[in-house]
Tab-separated table of C-alpha atoms in Angstrom:
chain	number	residue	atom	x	y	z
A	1	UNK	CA	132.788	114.497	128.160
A	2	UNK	CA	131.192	113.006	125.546
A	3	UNK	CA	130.812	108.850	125.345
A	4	UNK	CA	130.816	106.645	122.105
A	5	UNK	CA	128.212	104.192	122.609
A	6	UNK	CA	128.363	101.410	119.536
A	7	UNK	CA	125.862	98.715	118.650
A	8	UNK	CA	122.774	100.942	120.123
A	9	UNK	CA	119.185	99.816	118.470
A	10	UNK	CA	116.603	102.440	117.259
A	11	UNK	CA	114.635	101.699	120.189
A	12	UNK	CA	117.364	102.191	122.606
A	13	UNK	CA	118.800	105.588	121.518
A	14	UNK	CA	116.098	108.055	122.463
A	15	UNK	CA	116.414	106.142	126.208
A	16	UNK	CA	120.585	105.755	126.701
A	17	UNK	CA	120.181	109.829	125.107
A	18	UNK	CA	117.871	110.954	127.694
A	19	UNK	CA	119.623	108.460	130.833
A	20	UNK	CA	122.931	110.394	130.068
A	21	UNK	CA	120.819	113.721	129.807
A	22	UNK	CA	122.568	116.132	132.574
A	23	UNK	CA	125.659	114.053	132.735
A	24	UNK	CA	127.770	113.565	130.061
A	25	UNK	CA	126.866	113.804	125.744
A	26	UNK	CA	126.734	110.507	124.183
A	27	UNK	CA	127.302	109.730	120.649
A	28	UNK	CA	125.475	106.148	119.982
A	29	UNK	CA	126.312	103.936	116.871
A	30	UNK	CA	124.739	101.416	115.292
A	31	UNK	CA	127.478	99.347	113.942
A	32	UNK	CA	129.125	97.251	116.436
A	33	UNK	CA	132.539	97.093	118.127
A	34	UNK	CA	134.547	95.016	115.918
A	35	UNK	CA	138.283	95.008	114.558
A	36	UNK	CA	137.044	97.269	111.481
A	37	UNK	CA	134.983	99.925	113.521
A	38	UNK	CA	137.173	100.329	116.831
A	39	UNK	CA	139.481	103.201	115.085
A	40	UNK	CA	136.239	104.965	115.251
A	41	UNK	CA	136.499	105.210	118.767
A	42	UNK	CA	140.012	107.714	118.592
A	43	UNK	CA	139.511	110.173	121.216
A	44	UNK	CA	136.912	108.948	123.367
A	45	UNK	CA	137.632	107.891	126.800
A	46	UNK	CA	134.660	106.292	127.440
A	47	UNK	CA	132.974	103.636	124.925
A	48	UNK	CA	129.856	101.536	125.492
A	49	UNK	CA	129.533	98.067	123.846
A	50	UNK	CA	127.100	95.780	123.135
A	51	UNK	CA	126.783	91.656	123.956
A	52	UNK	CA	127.970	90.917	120.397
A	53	UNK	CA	130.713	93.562	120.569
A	54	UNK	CA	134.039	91.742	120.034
A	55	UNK	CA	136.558	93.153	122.198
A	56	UNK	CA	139.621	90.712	121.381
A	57	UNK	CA	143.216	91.761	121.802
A	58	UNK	CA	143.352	93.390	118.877
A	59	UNK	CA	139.845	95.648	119.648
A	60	UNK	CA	141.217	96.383	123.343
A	61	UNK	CA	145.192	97.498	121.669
A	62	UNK	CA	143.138	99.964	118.913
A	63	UNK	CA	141.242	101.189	121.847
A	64	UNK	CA	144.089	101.894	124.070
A	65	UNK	CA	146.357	103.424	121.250
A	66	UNK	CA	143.289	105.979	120.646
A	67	UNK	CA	142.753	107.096	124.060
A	68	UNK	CA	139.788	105.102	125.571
A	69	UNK	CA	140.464	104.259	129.489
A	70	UNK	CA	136.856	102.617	130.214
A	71	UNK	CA	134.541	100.098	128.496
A	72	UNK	CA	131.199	99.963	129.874
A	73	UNK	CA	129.595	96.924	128.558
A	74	UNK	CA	125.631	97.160	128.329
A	75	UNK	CA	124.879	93.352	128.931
A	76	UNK	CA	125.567	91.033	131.985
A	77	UNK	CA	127.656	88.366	130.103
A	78	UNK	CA	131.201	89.447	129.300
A	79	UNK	CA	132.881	86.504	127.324
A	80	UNK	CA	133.614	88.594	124.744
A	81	UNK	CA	136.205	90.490	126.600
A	82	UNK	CA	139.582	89.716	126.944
A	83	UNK	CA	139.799	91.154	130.432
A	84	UNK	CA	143.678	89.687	130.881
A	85	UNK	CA	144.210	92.377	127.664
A	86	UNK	CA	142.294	94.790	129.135
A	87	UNK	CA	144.009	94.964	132.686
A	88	UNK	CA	147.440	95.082	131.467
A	89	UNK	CA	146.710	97.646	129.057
A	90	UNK	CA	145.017	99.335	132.003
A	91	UNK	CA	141.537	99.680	130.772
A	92	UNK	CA	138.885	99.773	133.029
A	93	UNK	CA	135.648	97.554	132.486
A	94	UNK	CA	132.383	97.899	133.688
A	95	UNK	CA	129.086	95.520	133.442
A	96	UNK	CA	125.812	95.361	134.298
A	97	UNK	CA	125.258	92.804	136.611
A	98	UNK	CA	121.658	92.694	137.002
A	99	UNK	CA	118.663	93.273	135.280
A	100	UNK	CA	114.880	92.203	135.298
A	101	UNK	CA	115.818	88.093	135.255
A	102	UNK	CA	112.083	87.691	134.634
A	103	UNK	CA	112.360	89.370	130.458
A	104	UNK	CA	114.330	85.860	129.517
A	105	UNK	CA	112.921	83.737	131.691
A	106	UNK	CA	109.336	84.648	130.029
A	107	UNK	CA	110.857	84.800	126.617
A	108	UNK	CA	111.573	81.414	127.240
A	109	UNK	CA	108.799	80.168	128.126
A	110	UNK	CA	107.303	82.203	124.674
A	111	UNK	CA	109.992	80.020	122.447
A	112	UNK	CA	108.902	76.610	124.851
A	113	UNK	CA	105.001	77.575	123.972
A	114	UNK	CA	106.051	78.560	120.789
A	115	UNK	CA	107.482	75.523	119.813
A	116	UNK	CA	105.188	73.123	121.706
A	117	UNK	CA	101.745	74.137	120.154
A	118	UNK	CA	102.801	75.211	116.760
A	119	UNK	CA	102.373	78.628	116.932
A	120	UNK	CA	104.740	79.919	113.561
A	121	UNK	CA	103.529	77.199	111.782
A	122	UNK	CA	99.642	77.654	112.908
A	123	UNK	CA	100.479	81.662	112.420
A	124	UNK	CA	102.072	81.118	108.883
A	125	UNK	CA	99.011	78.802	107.473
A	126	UNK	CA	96.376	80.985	108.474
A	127	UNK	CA	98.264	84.339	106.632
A	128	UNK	CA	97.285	81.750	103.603
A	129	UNK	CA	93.508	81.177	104.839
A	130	UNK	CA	94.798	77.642	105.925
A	131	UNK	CA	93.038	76.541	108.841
A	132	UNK	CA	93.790	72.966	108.810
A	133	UNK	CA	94.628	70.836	112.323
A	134	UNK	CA	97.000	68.980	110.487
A	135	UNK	CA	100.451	69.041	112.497
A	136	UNK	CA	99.600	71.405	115.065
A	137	UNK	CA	98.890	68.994	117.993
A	138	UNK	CA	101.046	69.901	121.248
A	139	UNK	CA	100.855	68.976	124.312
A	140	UNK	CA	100.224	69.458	127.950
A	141	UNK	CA	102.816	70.831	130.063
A	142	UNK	CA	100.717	70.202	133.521
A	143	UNK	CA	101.942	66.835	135.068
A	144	UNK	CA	105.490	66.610	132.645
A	145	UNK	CA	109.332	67.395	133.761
A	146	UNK	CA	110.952	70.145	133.210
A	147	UNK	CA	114.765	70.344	133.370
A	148	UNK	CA	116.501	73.701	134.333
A	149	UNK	CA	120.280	74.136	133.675
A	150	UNK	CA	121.469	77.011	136.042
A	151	UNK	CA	118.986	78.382	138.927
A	152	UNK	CA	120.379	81.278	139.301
A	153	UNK	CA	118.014	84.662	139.267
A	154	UNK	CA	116.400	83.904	135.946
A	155	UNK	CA	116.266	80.022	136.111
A	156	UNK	CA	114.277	80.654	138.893
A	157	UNK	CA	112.055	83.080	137.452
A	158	UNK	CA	111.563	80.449	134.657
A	159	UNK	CA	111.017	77.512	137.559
A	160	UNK	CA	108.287	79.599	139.377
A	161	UNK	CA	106.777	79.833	135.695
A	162	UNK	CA	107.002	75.980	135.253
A	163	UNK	CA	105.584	75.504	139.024
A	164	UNK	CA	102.446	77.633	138.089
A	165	UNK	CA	102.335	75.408	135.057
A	166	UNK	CA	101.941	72.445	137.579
A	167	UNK	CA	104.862	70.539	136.545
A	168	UNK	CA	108.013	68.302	137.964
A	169	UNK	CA	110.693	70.156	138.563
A	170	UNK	CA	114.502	68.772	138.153
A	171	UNK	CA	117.720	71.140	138.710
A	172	UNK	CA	121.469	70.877	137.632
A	173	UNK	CA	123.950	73.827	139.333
A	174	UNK	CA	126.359	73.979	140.925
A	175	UNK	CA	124.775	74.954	144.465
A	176	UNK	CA	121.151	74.261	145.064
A	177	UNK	CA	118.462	77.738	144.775
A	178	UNK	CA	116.631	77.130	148.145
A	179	UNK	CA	113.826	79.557	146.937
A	180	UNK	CA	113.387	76.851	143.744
A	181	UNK	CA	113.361	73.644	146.272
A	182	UNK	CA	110.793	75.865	147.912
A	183	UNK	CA	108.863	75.120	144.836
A	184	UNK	CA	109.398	71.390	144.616
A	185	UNK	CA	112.215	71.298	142.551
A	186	UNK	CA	114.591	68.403	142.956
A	187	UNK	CA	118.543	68.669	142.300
A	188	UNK	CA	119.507	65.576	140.038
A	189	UNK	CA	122.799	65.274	138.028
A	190	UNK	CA	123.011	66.503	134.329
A	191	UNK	CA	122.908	63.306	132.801
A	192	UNK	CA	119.619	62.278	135.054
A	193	UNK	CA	117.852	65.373	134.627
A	194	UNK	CA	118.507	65.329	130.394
A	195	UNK	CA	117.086	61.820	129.959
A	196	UNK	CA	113.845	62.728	132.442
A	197	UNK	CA	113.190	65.822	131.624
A	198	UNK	CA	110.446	66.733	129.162
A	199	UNK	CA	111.777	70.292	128.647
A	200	UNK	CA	115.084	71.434	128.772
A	201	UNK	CA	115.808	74.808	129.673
A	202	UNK	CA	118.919	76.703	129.714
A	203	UNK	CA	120.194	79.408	131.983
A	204	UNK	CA	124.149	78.881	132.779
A	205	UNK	CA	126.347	81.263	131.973
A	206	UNK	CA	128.942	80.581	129.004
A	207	UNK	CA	132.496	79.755	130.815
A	208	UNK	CA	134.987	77.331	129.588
A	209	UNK	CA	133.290	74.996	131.655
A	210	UNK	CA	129.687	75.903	130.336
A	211	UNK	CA	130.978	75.804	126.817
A	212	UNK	CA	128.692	72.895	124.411
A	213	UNK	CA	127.278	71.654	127.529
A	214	UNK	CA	124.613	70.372	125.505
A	215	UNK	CA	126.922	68.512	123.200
A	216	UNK	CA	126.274	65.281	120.876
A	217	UNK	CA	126.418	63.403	124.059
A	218	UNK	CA	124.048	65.267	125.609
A	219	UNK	CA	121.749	65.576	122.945
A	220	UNK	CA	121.618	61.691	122.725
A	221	UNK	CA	120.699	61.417	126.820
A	222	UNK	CA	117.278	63.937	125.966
A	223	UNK	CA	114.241	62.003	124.820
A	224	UNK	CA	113.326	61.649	121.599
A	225	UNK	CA	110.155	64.012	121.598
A	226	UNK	CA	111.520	66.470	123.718
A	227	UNK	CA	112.063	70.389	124.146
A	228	UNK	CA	114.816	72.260	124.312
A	229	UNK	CA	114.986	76.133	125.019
A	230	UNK	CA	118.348	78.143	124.784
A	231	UNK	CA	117.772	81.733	125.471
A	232	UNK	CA	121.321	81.850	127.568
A	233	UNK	CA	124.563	81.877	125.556
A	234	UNK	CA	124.570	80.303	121.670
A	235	UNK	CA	128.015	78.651	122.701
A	236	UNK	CA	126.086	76.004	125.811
A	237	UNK	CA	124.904	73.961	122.464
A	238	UNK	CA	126.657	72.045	120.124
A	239	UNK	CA	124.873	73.551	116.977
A	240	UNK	CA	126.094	70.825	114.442
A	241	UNK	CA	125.274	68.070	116.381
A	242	UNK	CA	122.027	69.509	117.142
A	243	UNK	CA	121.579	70.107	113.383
A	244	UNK	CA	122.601	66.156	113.384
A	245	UNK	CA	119.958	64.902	115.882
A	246	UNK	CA	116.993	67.405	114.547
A	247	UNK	CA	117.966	65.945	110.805
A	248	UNK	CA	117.197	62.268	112.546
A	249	UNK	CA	113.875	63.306	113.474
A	250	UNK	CA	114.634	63.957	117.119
A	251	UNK	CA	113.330	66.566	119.640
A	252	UNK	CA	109.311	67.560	119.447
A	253	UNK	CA	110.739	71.132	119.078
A	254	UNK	CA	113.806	73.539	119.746
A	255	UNK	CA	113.629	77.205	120.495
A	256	UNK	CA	116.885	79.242	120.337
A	257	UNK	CA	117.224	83.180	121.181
A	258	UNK	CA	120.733	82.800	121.043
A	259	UNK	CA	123.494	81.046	118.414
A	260	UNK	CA	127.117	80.097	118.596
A	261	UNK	CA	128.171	81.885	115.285
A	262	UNK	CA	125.531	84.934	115.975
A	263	UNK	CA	128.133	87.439	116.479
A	264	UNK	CA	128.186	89.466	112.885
A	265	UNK	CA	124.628	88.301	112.016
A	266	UNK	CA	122.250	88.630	114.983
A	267	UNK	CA	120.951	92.347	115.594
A	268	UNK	CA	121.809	92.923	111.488
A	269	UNK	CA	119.562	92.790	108.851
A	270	UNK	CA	120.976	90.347	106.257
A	271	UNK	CA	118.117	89.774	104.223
A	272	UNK	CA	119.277	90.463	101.286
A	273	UNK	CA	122.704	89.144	101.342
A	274	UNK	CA	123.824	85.261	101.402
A	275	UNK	CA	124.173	83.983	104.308
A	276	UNK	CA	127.165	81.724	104.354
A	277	UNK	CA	126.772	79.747	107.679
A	278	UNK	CA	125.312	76.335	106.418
A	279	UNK	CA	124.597	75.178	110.074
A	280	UNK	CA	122.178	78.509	110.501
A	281	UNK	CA	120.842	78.194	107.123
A	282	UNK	CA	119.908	74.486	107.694
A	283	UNK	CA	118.622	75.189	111.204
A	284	UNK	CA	115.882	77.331	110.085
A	285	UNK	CA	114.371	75.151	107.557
A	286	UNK	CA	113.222	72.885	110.598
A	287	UNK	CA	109.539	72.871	110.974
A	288	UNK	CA	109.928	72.221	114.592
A	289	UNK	CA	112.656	74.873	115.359
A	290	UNK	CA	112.227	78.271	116.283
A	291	UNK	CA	114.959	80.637	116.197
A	292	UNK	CA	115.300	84.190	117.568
A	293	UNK	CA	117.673	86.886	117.624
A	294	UNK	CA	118.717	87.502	120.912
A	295	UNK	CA	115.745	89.571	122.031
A	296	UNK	CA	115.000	87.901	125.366
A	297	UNK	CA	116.510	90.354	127.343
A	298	UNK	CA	114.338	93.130	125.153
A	299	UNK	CA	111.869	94.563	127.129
A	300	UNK	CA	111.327	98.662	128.226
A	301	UNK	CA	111.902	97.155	131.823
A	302	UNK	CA	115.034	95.450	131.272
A	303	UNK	CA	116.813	97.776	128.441
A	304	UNK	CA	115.956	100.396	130.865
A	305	UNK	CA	117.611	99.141	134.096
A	306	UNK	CA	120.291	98.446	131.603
A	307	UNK	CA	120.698	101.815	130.324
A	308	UNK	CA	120.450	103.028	134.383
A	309	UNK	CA	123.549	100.900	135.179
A	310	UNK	CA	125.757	101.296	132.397
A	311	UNK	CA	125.195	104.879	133.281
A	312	UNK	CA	125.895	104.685	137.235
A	313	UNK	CA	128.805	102.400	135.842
A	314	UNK	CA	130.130	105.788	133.818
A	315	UNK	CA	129.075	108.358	136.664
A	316	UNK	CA	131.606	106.033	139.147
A	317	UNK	CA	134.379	106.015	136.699
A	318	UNK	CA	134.306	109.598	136.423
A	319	UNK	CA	134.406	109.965	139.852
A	320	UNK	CA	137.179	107.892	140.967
A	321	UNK	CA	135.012	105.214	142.215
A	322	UNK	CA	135.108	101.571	142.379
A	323	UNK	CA	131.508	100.134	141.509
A	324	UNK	CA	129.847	96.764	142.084
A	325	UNK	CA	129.724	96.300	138.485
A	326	UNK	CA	133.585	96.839	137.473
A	327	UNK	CA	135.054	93.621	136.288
A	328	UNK	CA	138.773	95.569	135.648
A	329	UNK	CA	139.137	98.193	137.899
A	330	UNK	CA	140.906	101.508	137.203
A	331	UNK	CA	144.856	101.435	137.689
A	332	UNK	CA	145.331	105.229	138.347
């Protein structure tokens, strides 16, 4: 059988080649799942997406009319499936549920740093022989809060990060970590642990009730000088109201891996076309932001345990078995 994998990066076609090596062929695309591209997928039972894969009603009914019975999505979040579509056109779905938690929860940390002691700007002045002081002062994390949204696997990994950094720790989920009040970390409301916190880190998932959780509201609680880290889901943050409180001089910096309008742009290079979203266009002319395109997750250890799950996720299909992973299982 051979699988259509779309929205595959150079770097991750020599590995999901090789992981399917012995199993099954694998065809892997760089364009991603969309409306436009899912007719390419006529005759292939199996297809592999990508996060930014939209797999709408429309995607799922092209997919079903051309013969695919199983999606097996290469990412943990899975908002971008209509899995009420999916079921009743009896498609089954597959995720990966796990992988290294401690590739974002570094990341972020590299966007906090990033941000904090003025690294782009610092980087982009000495390219010119600059080596002024001027605007590059940061400060010390030791001794300061840090607020995570969502404890889960990585927002731990990110809190034992902050506790070797020596700071407070506040948490907001909806059930306490113990291994992060282990580390000190005290469970405050949201509101409480936006308007202390010195850092602001996010690591919810994106659900209706997740979605702009950092809204204008929100964004008015945080202090005035301080940091805010989205390497999550682009939809937790309010992007024009952000755009709002950055243009009043707010926040000493913002670091963002992810974007609510990224599907279409991130993972594409669009450097020589016009970019029509004002809100992203404005966003990066802020000294004191730092934007990213979804690469948190992007390291050999992670892509790799990726690749190993989506392919398990395959292997079980083909064999009639229900995995750990499937969020629709298979109807026949």
């Amino acid at each position: 059988m051979e699988i259509l994998a779309f929205g595959v990066q150079a770097d991750e076609k020599p590995l999901i080649e090789k992981a399917f090596e012995g199993h099954h062929d694998v065809r892997c695309l760089s364009v991603f799942l969309s409306e436009d591209t899912a007719p390419i997928a006529a005759g292939y039972e199996i297809v592999s997406t990508s996060v930014n894969a939209s797999l709408d009603h429309r995607v799922l009914q092209t997919l079903a009319a051309g013969g695919t019975q199983m999606i097996a999505q290469r990412s943990t979040g899975f908002n971008n499936i209509d899995l009420e579509v999916a079921e009743r056109l009896g498609l089954t779905v597959a995720r990966v549920s796990y992988y290294s938690p401690y590739s974002v929860a570094e990341f972020a940390w590299t966007l906090a740093m990033a941000v904090n002691r003025r690294i782009v700007r610092a980087s982009n002045r000495t390219r010119d022989f600059d080596f002024r002081l001027d605007g590059l002062m940061g400060r010390d994390l030791r001794g300061r809060t840090v607020g995570v949204l969502g404890t889960g696997k990585i927002g731990e990994a990110f809190t034992r990060i902050a506790h070797g950094f020596g700071m407070n720790l506040l948490g907001w989920d909806v059930a306490e970590n113990p291994a992060c009040v282990a580390l000190g970390m005290k469970y405050v409301e949201k509101d409480r642990l936006l308007a202390e916190a010195d850092l602001v880190s996010l690591h919810v998932p994106l659900l209706p009730a997740t979605r702009r959780i950092i809204d204008a509201a929100a964004l008015g609680t945080m202090k005035d000088d301080a940091i805010l880290v989205n390497s999550s889901r682009g939809g937790l943050v309010d992007t024009d109201a952000l755009v709002t409180e950055l243009r009043a001089g707010r926040f000493a910096g913002v670091g963002l891996d992810v974007y609510e309008a990224e599907a279409g742009l991130f993972f594409l290079d669009k450097s020589l076309e016009i970019v029509e979203d004002d809100t992203l266009a404005r966003l990066v002319t802020f000294p004191n932001v730092v934007v990213t395109s979804h690469q948190a997750y992007y390291t050999e250890d992670a892509v790799g345990q990726i690749i190993d799950t989506t392919v398990q996720n395959v292997l079980d299909y083909t064999a009639g078995r229900r995995g750990e992973n499937v969020l629709v299982p298979r109807t026949a």
